[in-house]
Amino acid sequence: MAERYDVVVVGVGGMGSAALYHLARRGKRVLGLERFDVLHEHGSSHGLTRIIRLAYFEHPAYVPLMRRAYELWRDLEQEADEQLLHVTGIVEAGGRIYDGTLRSCQEHDLPHEVIDGREVGRRFPAYRLPADLPAIFQPDGGFLLPERCIVAHVRGALGRGAVVRARERVLEWKDSPHGVRITTDRGVVEAERIVLTAGAWSQDVARLPDGLVRGVRQVLAWIQPRRPELFAPERFPVFNLALDDEHFYGFPAFGIPGFKLGRYDHHGAGGDPDEIASEPTLEDETPLRAFADRYFPDGVGPTIALRTCLFEPSPDEHFLIDRHPESAHAVVAAGFSGHGFKFCSVVGEILADLALDGETRHDIELFRFARFA
C-alpha cells in the first residue's frame, strides 16, 4: 500500500520549504520531495544573499505581499533564533526601475528619499554613479540569506512532524479517487493535495500549458574589493540599477570576501533546465567586471567566485500562483522570474491557504493562470 499524506510538496527550495513549513504549522501530515539535495545550486534558491525591498517597480500589487513577507521573515528569525534578514538600505536608479520604484513608494506611502548619484557617492563612497543620475534610497531594503532561510523553514517543518526526502525525483502525478497519486523514482505516494514548486523545472513537473515557464541561465560574480571597508554591509546598501541599457543588481561583501553582483540577462541561454550549462566562463565574467569597474572602481580586485543560477520567467515576468488549471487537487507556484525569493515566506502561507482552503485572503489576481487564457 502506498504511503499517504495530507499534502505532498514537490521541490524543497525557497518556495517549497516555506509551503512545507506553513502546512506543518497547521497540523497537516506533509511530505517534501526534492529531486536534488536540500540546499543545492541547480536552481535559484542559493547564492548566499538575495535582495529584499519593500517598494516594487514591477507592479504596485506586490507591495502588500511584501509587507507580509517582512513580518513572516521576522517571525521565522525569532523561531530559528538566527538573523536571516539584514537591512542595509537599497539604491535604485535608471529607467523603469526609478520610475516604477518612485510610483510604488508614493502610492503606498513608503519611506524613501529621492537623491542623485553625487549624494549616493557622498553617503556610500564605494558608489561612483553619474553625478546627476536620479536615484531612490529606501531604508528598508537589504538582503536575505537564502540557504539559511530554507534550513529554517525545513527545520521548523520537521519539528512539527513533516517528512522531507531528498534525491527523490517525481516522475508522474495524477488525480486519483482519493486525491493525488504521485510516482517517484523510489515508489508511490498518495495525498489529498499536491503543491508543485519545481522552479525552472515547473513547465514539465507541474504539467503547465505550453510556454508558461522557461529556465534562463544567469551568472553571479563575487569580486574582492580593493578597499574592503567600503563594501561592508553597514557602509554599502544593496543596489538595483538600469544603466547602459543593462540591468545589474548587487550586494555588500558577506559570507565570502567579495562584493556580489549580477546581471539580469533576459536573453540568457534558455530551454530545458537539464541541458543548460552550469559552469561559468570568462565570457560570463567580462560584463560583470566591466560594470563594477565603471561604477564601483574600489571594488574591482580579483574575482573570488562565479556561479550560475536558473531564473524561471513567465511570459510577463509576473508570478504564477494558483490552483492547477487541470486538477482540483493541485496548487502551483512558479514563474518567479528572478525576483521571487524575497516573497518565499508569504508565498508559503498562500500555498498552504490554497491547498487546504482553495482560497487565500491575499490578493493574487495578478498571478493567476486566467491572465493567459
Short mmCIF file of C-alpha atoms in Angstrom, two decimals:
data_model
loop_
_atom_site.label_atom_id
_atom_site.label_comp_id
_atom_site.label_asym_id
_atom_site.label_seq_id
_atom_site.Cartn_x
_atom_site.Cartn_y
_atom_site.Cartn_z
CA MET A 1 0.00 0.00 0.00
CA ALA A 2 1.29 3.49 -0.89
CA GLU A 3 2.28 5.92 1.84
CA ARG A 4 -0.38 8.55 2.41
CA TYR A 5 -0.09 12.20 3.42
CA ASP A 6 -2.41 15.18 3.65
CA VAL A 7 -0.19 17.20 1.29
CA VAL A 8 2.92 16.46 -0.76
CA VAL A 9 5.18 19.39 -1.72
CA VAL A 10 7.29 18.80 -4.84
CA GLY A 11 10.50 20.85 -4.74
CA VAL A 12 12.01 21.94 -1.41
CA GLY A 13 13.77 25.14 -2.44
CA GLY A 14 12.77 28.60 -1.30
CA MET A 15 9.06 28.35 -2.09
CA GLY A 16 8.63 24.66 -1.35
CA SER A 17 10.34 24.81 2.04
CA ALA A 18 8.09 27.72 3.04
CA ALA A 19 4.97 25.86 1.91
CA LEU A 20 6.10 22.79 3.84
CA TYR A 21 6.60 24.93 6.95
CA HIS A 22 3.19 26.62 6.79
CA LEU A 23 1.37 23.36 6.11
CA ALA A 24 3.12 21.67 9.05
CA ARG A 25 2.27 24.63 11.29
CA ARG A 26 -1.38 23.95 10.53
CA GLY A 27 -1.05 20.40 11.80
CA LYS A 28 -1.04 18.63 8.45
CA ARG A 29 0.84 15.45 7.68
CA VAL A 30 3.09 16.72 4.92
CA LEU A 31 5.89 15.28 2.78
CA GLY A 32 8.50 17.30 0.90
CA LEU A 33 10.13 15.68 -2.13
CA GLU A 34 13.33 17.19 -3.53
CA ARG A 35 14.95 15.91 -6.71
CA PHE A 36 18.39 17.23 -5.72
CA ASP A 37 19.75 17.90 -2.23
CA VAL A 38 18.09 20.09 0.35
CA LEU A 39 20.33 23.10 -0.39
CA HIS A 40 21.66 22.81 -3.90
CA GLU A 41 22.89 25.14 -6.65
CA HIS A 42 20.92 23.84 -9.62
CA GLY A 43 18.04 26.31 -9.34
CA SER A 44 17.75 29.85 -7.99
CA SER A 45 17.47 29.46 -4.21
CA HIS A 46 21.17 29.81 -3.49
CA GLY A 47 23.98 32.35 -3.68
CA LEU A 48 24.49 33.39 -0.02
CA THR A 49 22.42 36.59 -0.37
CA ARG A 50 19.20 37.64 -2.10
CA ILE A 51 17.78 41.18 -2.25
CA ILE A 52 14.70 42.17 -0.28
CA ARG A 53 12.97 45.50 -0.92
CA LEU A 54 9.65 46.96 0.11
CA ALA A 55 8.96 49.21 -2.89
CA TYR A 56 8.32 47.33 -6.10
CA PHE A 57 8.85 48.80 -9.56
CA GLU A 58 7.44 45.69 -11.28
CA HIS A 59 3.86 46.34 -10.09
CA PRO A 60 2.32 48.07 -7.04
CA ALA A 61 0.27 44.93 -6.27
CA TYR A 62 3.41 43.29 -4.89
CA VAL A 63 3.78 45.77 -2.02
CA PRO A 64 1.07 44.39 0.31
CA LEU A 65 2.55 40.92 -0.12
CA MET A 66 5.99 42.33 0.59
CA ARG A 67 4.78 43.86 3.86
CA ARG A 68 3.51 40.46 4.97
CA ALA A 69 6.72 38.78 3.80
CA TYR A 70 8.79 41.04 6.08
CA GLU A 71 6.54 40.13 9.03
CA LEU A 72 6.89 36.41 8.34
CA TRP A 73 10.66 36.59 7.89
CA ARG A 74 10.92 38.30 11.29
CA ASP A 75 8.71 35.62 12.83
CA LEU A 76 10.90 32.90 11.31
CA GLU A 77 14.03 34.60 12.65
CA GLN A 78 12.62 34.52 16.16
CA GLU A 79 11.71 30.86 15.90
CA ALA A 80 15.07 29.90 14.36
CA ASP A 81 17.00 32.17 16.74
CA GLU A 82 19.07 33.33 13.78
CA GLN A 83 19.30 36.53 11.75
CA LEU A 84 18.04 35.84 8.24
CA LEU A 85 17.27 39.39 7.05
CA HIS A 86 19.95 42.09 7.03
CA VAL A 87 18.81 45.69 6.47
CA THR A 88 21.31 47.82 4.53
CA GLY A 89 19.00 50.12 2.58
CA ILE A 90 18.76 49.92 -1.19
CA VAL A 91 19.75 52.27 -4.02
CA GLU A 92 17.58 52.04 -7.15
CA ALA A 93 18.09 54.09 -10.30
CA GLY A 94 17.68 54.16 -14.04
CA GLY A 95 14.77 53.89 -16.46
CA ARG A 96 11.72 51.93 -15.42
CA ILE A 97 13.38 50.89 -12.16
CA TYR A 98 13.48 54.51 -10.99
CA ASP A 99 10.05 55.41 -12.36
CA GLY A 100 8.31 52.31 -11.03
CA THR A 101 10.00 52.43 -7.64
CA LEU A 102 9.06 56.06 -7.14
CA ARG A 103 5.46 55.32 -8.11
CA SER A 104 5.37 52.39 -5.72
CA CYS A 105 6.78 54.49 -2.85
CA GLN A 106 4.27 57.25 -3.45
CA GLU A 107 1.22 55.02 -3.87
CA HIS A 108 1.97 53.04 -0.72
CA ASP A 109 3.48 55.85 1.38
CA LEU A 110 6.78 54.00 1.78
CA PRO A 111 9.83 55.62 3.41
CA HIS A 112 12.18 56.82 0.68
CA GLU A 113 14.45 59.67 -0.42
CA VAL A 114 14.93 61.00 -3.94
CA ILE A 115 18.63 61.83 -4.32
CA ASP A 116 21.21 61.85 -7.11
CA GLY A 117 24.40 59.98 -7.91
CA ARG A 118 26.53 62.64 -6.27
CA GLU A 119 24.67 62.22 -2.95
CA VAL A 120 24.79 58.43 -3.22
CA GLY A 121 28.60 58.64 -3.52
CA ARG A 122 28.84 61.05 -0.60
CA ARG A 123 26.90 58.73 1.69
CA PHE A 124 28.31 55.48 0.34
CA PRO A 125 31.82 56.08 -1.06
CA ALA A 126 32.05 52.75 -2.90
CA TYR A 127 29.44 54.04 -5.39
CA ARG A 128 30.55 56.12 -8.41
CA LEU A 129 27.27 56.70 -10.22
CA PRO A 130 26.81 59.61 -12.67
CA ALA A 131 26.53 62.75 -10.56
CA ASP A 132 23.18 63.88 -11.96
CA LEU A 133 21.56 60.41 -12.08
CA PRO A 134 18.25 60.48 -10.15
CA ALA A 135 18.15 57.71 -7.56
CA ILE A 136 15.86 56.47 -4.81
CA PHE A 137 17.15 55.33 -1.45
CA GLN A 138 14.84 53.12 0.61
CA PRO A 139 15.97 52.44 4.16
CA ASP A 140 14.05 49.13 4.44
CA GLY A 141 15.95 47.34 1.67
CA GLY A 142 18.56 44.71 2.37
CA PHE A 143 19.27 41.03 1.84
CA LEU A 144 18.15 37.61 2.95
CA LEU A 145 20.36 34.56 3.45
CA PRO A 146 18.65 32.07 1.11
CA GLU A 147 20.32 28.87 2.26
CA ARG A 148 19.71 29.71 5.92
CA CYS A 149 16.09 30.65 5.17
CA ILE A 150 15.50 27.25 3.57
CA VAL A 151 17.12 25.48 6.51
CA ALA A 152 14.98 27.45 8.97
CA HIS A 153 11.78 26.58 7.11
CA VAL A 154 12.74 22.91 6.76
CA ARG A 155 13.81 22.63 10.39
CA GLY A 156 10.56 24.26 11.52
CA ALA A 157 8.55 21.84 9.38
CA LEU A 158 10.45 18.80 10.61
CA GLY A 159 9.93 19.90 14.19
CA ARG A 160 6.18 19.78 13.55
CA GLY A 161 6.21 16.28 12.10
CA ALA A 162 6.85 16.89 8.41
CA VAL A 163 8.88 14.41 6.38
CA VAL A 164 11.49 15.56 3.84
CA ARG A 165 13.13 13.23 1.32
CA ALA A 166 15.91 14.41 -0.97
CA ARG A 167 17.33 12.66 -4.03
CA GLU A 168 13.82 11.53 -4.98
CA ARG A 169 12.53 12.62 -8.37
CA VAL A 170 8.83 12.87 -9.17
CA LEU A 171 8.15 11.03 -12.43
CA GLU A 172 4.38 11.48 -12.64
CA TRP A 173 1.40 12.72 -10.69
CA LYS A 174 -2.26 12.29 -11.49
CA ASP A 175 -5.65 12.63 -9.87
CA SER A 176 -6.91 9.55 -8.06
CA PRO A 177 -10.19 8.65 -6.33
CA HIS A 178 -8.72 9.86 -3.05
CA GLY A 179 -6.79 12.92 -4.23
CA VAL A 180 -3.45 12.58 -5.99
CA ARG A 181 -1.21 9.62 -6.76
CA ILE A 182 2.47 10.50 -7.14
CA THR A 183 5.03 8.18 -8.71
CA THR A 184 8.71 8.84 -7.94
CA ASP A 185 11.89 7.02 -8.82
CA ARG A 186 11.66 5.39 -5.38
CA GLY A 187 8.00 4.42 -5.18
CA VAL A 188 4.42 5.67 -4.96
CA VAL A 189 2.87 8.20 -2.58
CA GLU A 190 -0.73 9.32 -2.21
CA ALA A 191 -2.08 12.58 -0.83
CA GLU A 192 -5.21 14.69 -0.69
CA ARG A 193 -3.35 17.62 -2.26
CA ILE A 194 -0.11 18.30 -4.10
CA VAL A 195 1.83 21.60 -4.09
CA LEU A 196 4.13 21.99 -7.10
CA THR A 197 7.13 24.27 -6.53
CA ALA A 198 9.65 22.91 -9.01
CA GLY A 199 11.31 26.17 -10.07
CA ALA A 200 12.82 26.12 -13.55
CA TRP A 201 11.51 22.55 -13.95
CA SER A 202 7.90 23.64 -13.41
CA GLN A 203 6.87 23.52 -17.07
CA ASP A 204 7.36 19.75 -17.09
CA VAL A 205 6.83 18.77 -13.46
CA ALA A 206 3.69 20.86 -12.98
CA ARG A 207 2.33 20.00 -16.45
CA LEU A 208 1.76 23.65 -17.29
CA PRO A 209 0.23 24.92 -20.53
CA ASP A 210 2.92 25.41 -23.18
CA GLY A 211 5.29 28.33 -22.72
CA LEU A 212 4.37 29.48 -19.20
CA VAL A 213 7.79 28.91 -17.63
CA ARG A 214 11.28 28.55 -19.07
CA GLY A 215 14.65 28.21 -17.42
CA VAL A 216 17.07 31.05 -18.21
CA ARG A 217 20.74 30.93 -17.24
CA GLN A 218 22.16 33.80 -15.18
CA VAL A 219 25.65 34.39 -13.76
CA LEU A 220 26.73 35.97 -10.47
CA ALA A 221 30.21 37.21 -9.55
CA TRP A 222 31.92 37.88 -6.25
CA ILE A 223 34.82 40.31 -6.61
CA GLN A 224 37.38 41.05 -3.91
CA PRO A 225 37.29 44.82 -3.20
CA ARG A 226 40.49 46.87 -3.25
CA ARG A 227 39.05 48.76 -0.28
CA PRO A 228 37.02 46.14 1.59
CA GLU A 229 35.94 48.55 4.32
CA LEU A 230 33.76 50.40 1.80
CA PHE A 231 31.85 47.24 0.89
CA ALA A 232 30.87 46.12 4.39
CA PRO A 233 27.09 45.78 4.96
CA GLU A 234 26.97 48.80 7.24
CA ARG A 235 28.51 51.03 4.52
CA PHE A 236 27.21 49.54 1.29
CA PRO A 237 23.46 49.29 0.56
CA VAL A 238 22.25 46.73 -1.95
CA PHE A 239 21.53 48.14 -5.41
CA ASN A 240 19.20 47.63 -8.35
CA LEU A 241 20.32 49.67 -11.38
CA ALA A 242 19.27 50.06 -15.00
CA LEU A 243 22.31 51.65 -16.64
CA ASP A 244 23.83 51.43 -20.12
CA ASP A 245 20.76 49.54 -21.35
CA GLU A 246 21.53 46.79 -18.85
CA HIS A 247 20.04 45.70 -15.52
CA PHE A 248 22.53 44.98 -12.72
CA TYR A 249 21.98 44.30 -9.04
CA GLY A 250 24.41 43.80 -6.18
CA PHE A 251 25.26 43.31 -2.54
CA PRO A 252 27.87 44.15 0.07
CA ALA A 253 30.56 41.62 0.91
CA PHE A 254 29.01 38.96 3.12
CA GLY A 255 29.85 35.33 3.74
CA ILE A 256 32.89 35.32 1.47
CA PRO A 257 35.39 38.19 0.94
CA GLY A 258 33.86 39.62 -2.21
CA PHE A 259 31.09 42.03 -3.09
CA LYS A 260 28.47 40.33 -5.21
CA LEU A 261 26.81 41.50 -8.40
CA GLY A 262 24.60 40.01 -11.04
CA ARG A 263 23.40 40.98 -14.49
CA TYR A 264 19.82 40.25 -15.41
CA ASP A 265 20.34 38.65 -18.81
CA HIS A 266 16.89 38.43 -20.40
CA HIS A 267 18.43 36.70 -23.41
CA GLY A 268 20.49 34.18 -21.47
CA ALA A 269 20.64 30.56 -22.56
CA GLY A 270 17.19 29.10 -22.02
CA GLY A 271 15.19 25.97 -22.54
CA ASP A 272 15.34 22.59 -20.84
CA PRO A 273 17.00 23.29 -17.46
CA ASP A 274 18.74 19.91 -17.56
CA GLU A 275 20.53 20.97 -20.73
CA ILE A 276 21.67 24.46 -19.67
CA ALA A 277 25.40 24.74 -18.93
CA SER A 278 26.07 25.26 -15.23
CA GLU A 279 29.78 26.11 -15.42
CA PRO A 280 30.54 29.87 -15.71
CA THR A 281 33.02 31.10 -18.30
CA LEU A 282 35.32 34.07 -18.90
CA GLU A 283 32.70 35.38 -21.31
CA ASP A 284 30.21 35.41 -18.41
CA GLU A 285 32.63 37.22 -16.12
CA THR A 286 33.63 40.04 -18.50
CA PRO A 287 30.45 42.19 -18.45
CA LEU A 288 30.17 41.88 -14.67
CA ARG A 289 33.71 43.11 -14.10
CA ALA A 290 33.27 45.88 -16.67
CA PHE A 291 30.20 47.18 -14.85
CA ALA A 292 31.97 47.01 -11.49
CA ASP A 293 35.00 48.81 -12.88
CA ARG A 294 32.84 51.65 -14.17
CA TYR A 295 30.58 52.23 -11.17
CA PHE A 296 32.39 50.57 -8.22
CA PRO A 297 36.09 51.01 -9.05
CA ASP A 298 37.28 50.42 -5.48
CA GLY A 299 35.66 47.01 -5.68
CA VAL A 300 37.50 45.56 -8.64
CA GLY A 301 40.16 43.27 -7.31
CA PRO A 302 40.47 39.57 -8.18
CA THR A 303 37.34 37.56 -8.85
CA ILE A 304 36.60 35.35 -5.84
CA ALA A 305 33.76 33.25 -7.26
CA LEU A 306 31.44 32.83 -10.24
CA ARG A 307 28.20 30.89 -10.05
CA THR A 308 25.26 30.27 -12.32
CA CYS A 309 21.62 30.15 -11.35
CA LEU A 310 18.42 29.48 -13.27
CA PHE A 311 15.75 32.14 -13.39
CA GLU A 312 12.28 30.92 -14.37
CA PRO A 313 10.46 33.77 -16.12
CA SER A 314 6.83 33.62 -17.09
CA PRO A 315 5.82 35.40 -20.32
CA ASP A 316 5.04 38.66 -18.47
CA GLU A 317 7.61 38.03 -15.69
CA HIS A 318 4.91 38.08 -13.01
CA PHE A 319 4.49 35.10 -10.71
CA LEU A 320 2.24 32.11 -11.33
CA ILE A 321 0.40 31.22 -8.11
CA ASP A 322 -2.92 29.43 -8.45
CA ARG A 323 -4.81 26.20 -8.33
CA HIS A 324 -3.81 23.95 -11.21
CA PRO A 325 -5.87 24.56 -14.36
CA GLU A 326 -6.43 20.82 -14.85
CA SER A 327 -6.66 19.44 -11.31
CA ALA A 328 -8.70 20.45 -8.28
CA HIS A 329 -6.15 18.69 -6.08
CA ALA A 330 -3.03 20.58 -7.23
CA VAL A 331 -1.62 24.03 -6.46
CA VAL A 332 1.22 25.63 -8.44
CA ALA A 333 3.80 28.29 -7.64
CA ALA A 334 6.19 29.07 -10.49
CA GLY A 335 7.48 31.78 -12.81
CA PHE A 336 9.27 33.77 -10.13
CA SER A 337 11.45 35.31 -12.81
CA GLY A 338 14.48 36.10 -10.67
CA HIS A 339 12.69 38.39 -8.23
CA GLY A 340 10.76 35.89 -6.13
CA PHE A 341 12.93 34.72 -3.25
CA LYS A 342 12.08 37.66 -1.00
CA PHE A 343 8.43 36.55 -1.19
CA CYS A 344 9.04 32.93 -0.11
CA SER A 345 7.70 33.46 3.40
CA VAL A 346 4.35 34.84 2.24
CA VAL A 347 4.08 32.56 -0.81
CA GLY A 348 4.39 29.62 1.58
CA GLU A 349 1.44 31.00 3.52
CA ILE A 350 -0.57 31.50 0.31
CA LEU A 351 0.15 27.97 -0.91
CA ALA A 352 -0.97 26.50 2.40
CA ASP A 353 -4.20 28.54 2.10
CA LEU A 354 -4.86 27.34 -1.46
CA ALA A 355 -4.03 23.71 -0.72
CA LEU A 356 -6.21 23.50 2.38
CA ASP A 357 -9.00 26.01 1.75
CA GLY A 358 -8.97 26.59 -2.01
CA GLU A 359 -8.64 30.34 -1.50
CA THR A 360 -6.48 32.92 0.29
CA ARG A 361 -7.01 36.29 1.93
CA HIS A 362 -4.06 37.65 -0.05
CA ASP A 363 -4.69 39.38 -3.38
CA ILE A 364 -3.15 37.11 -6.02
CA GLU A 365 -5.28 38.08 -9.03
CA LEU A 366 -2.16 39.34 -10.83
CA PHE A 367 -0.63 35.86 -10.58
CA ARG A 368 -3.50 33.62 -11.71
CA PHE A 369 -3.40 31.49 -14.86
CA ALA A 370 -6.52 33.18 -16.24
CA ARG A 371 -4.48 36.14 -17.44
CA PHE A 372 -3.04 33.92 -20.19
CA ALA A 373 -6.40 32.47 -21.24
#
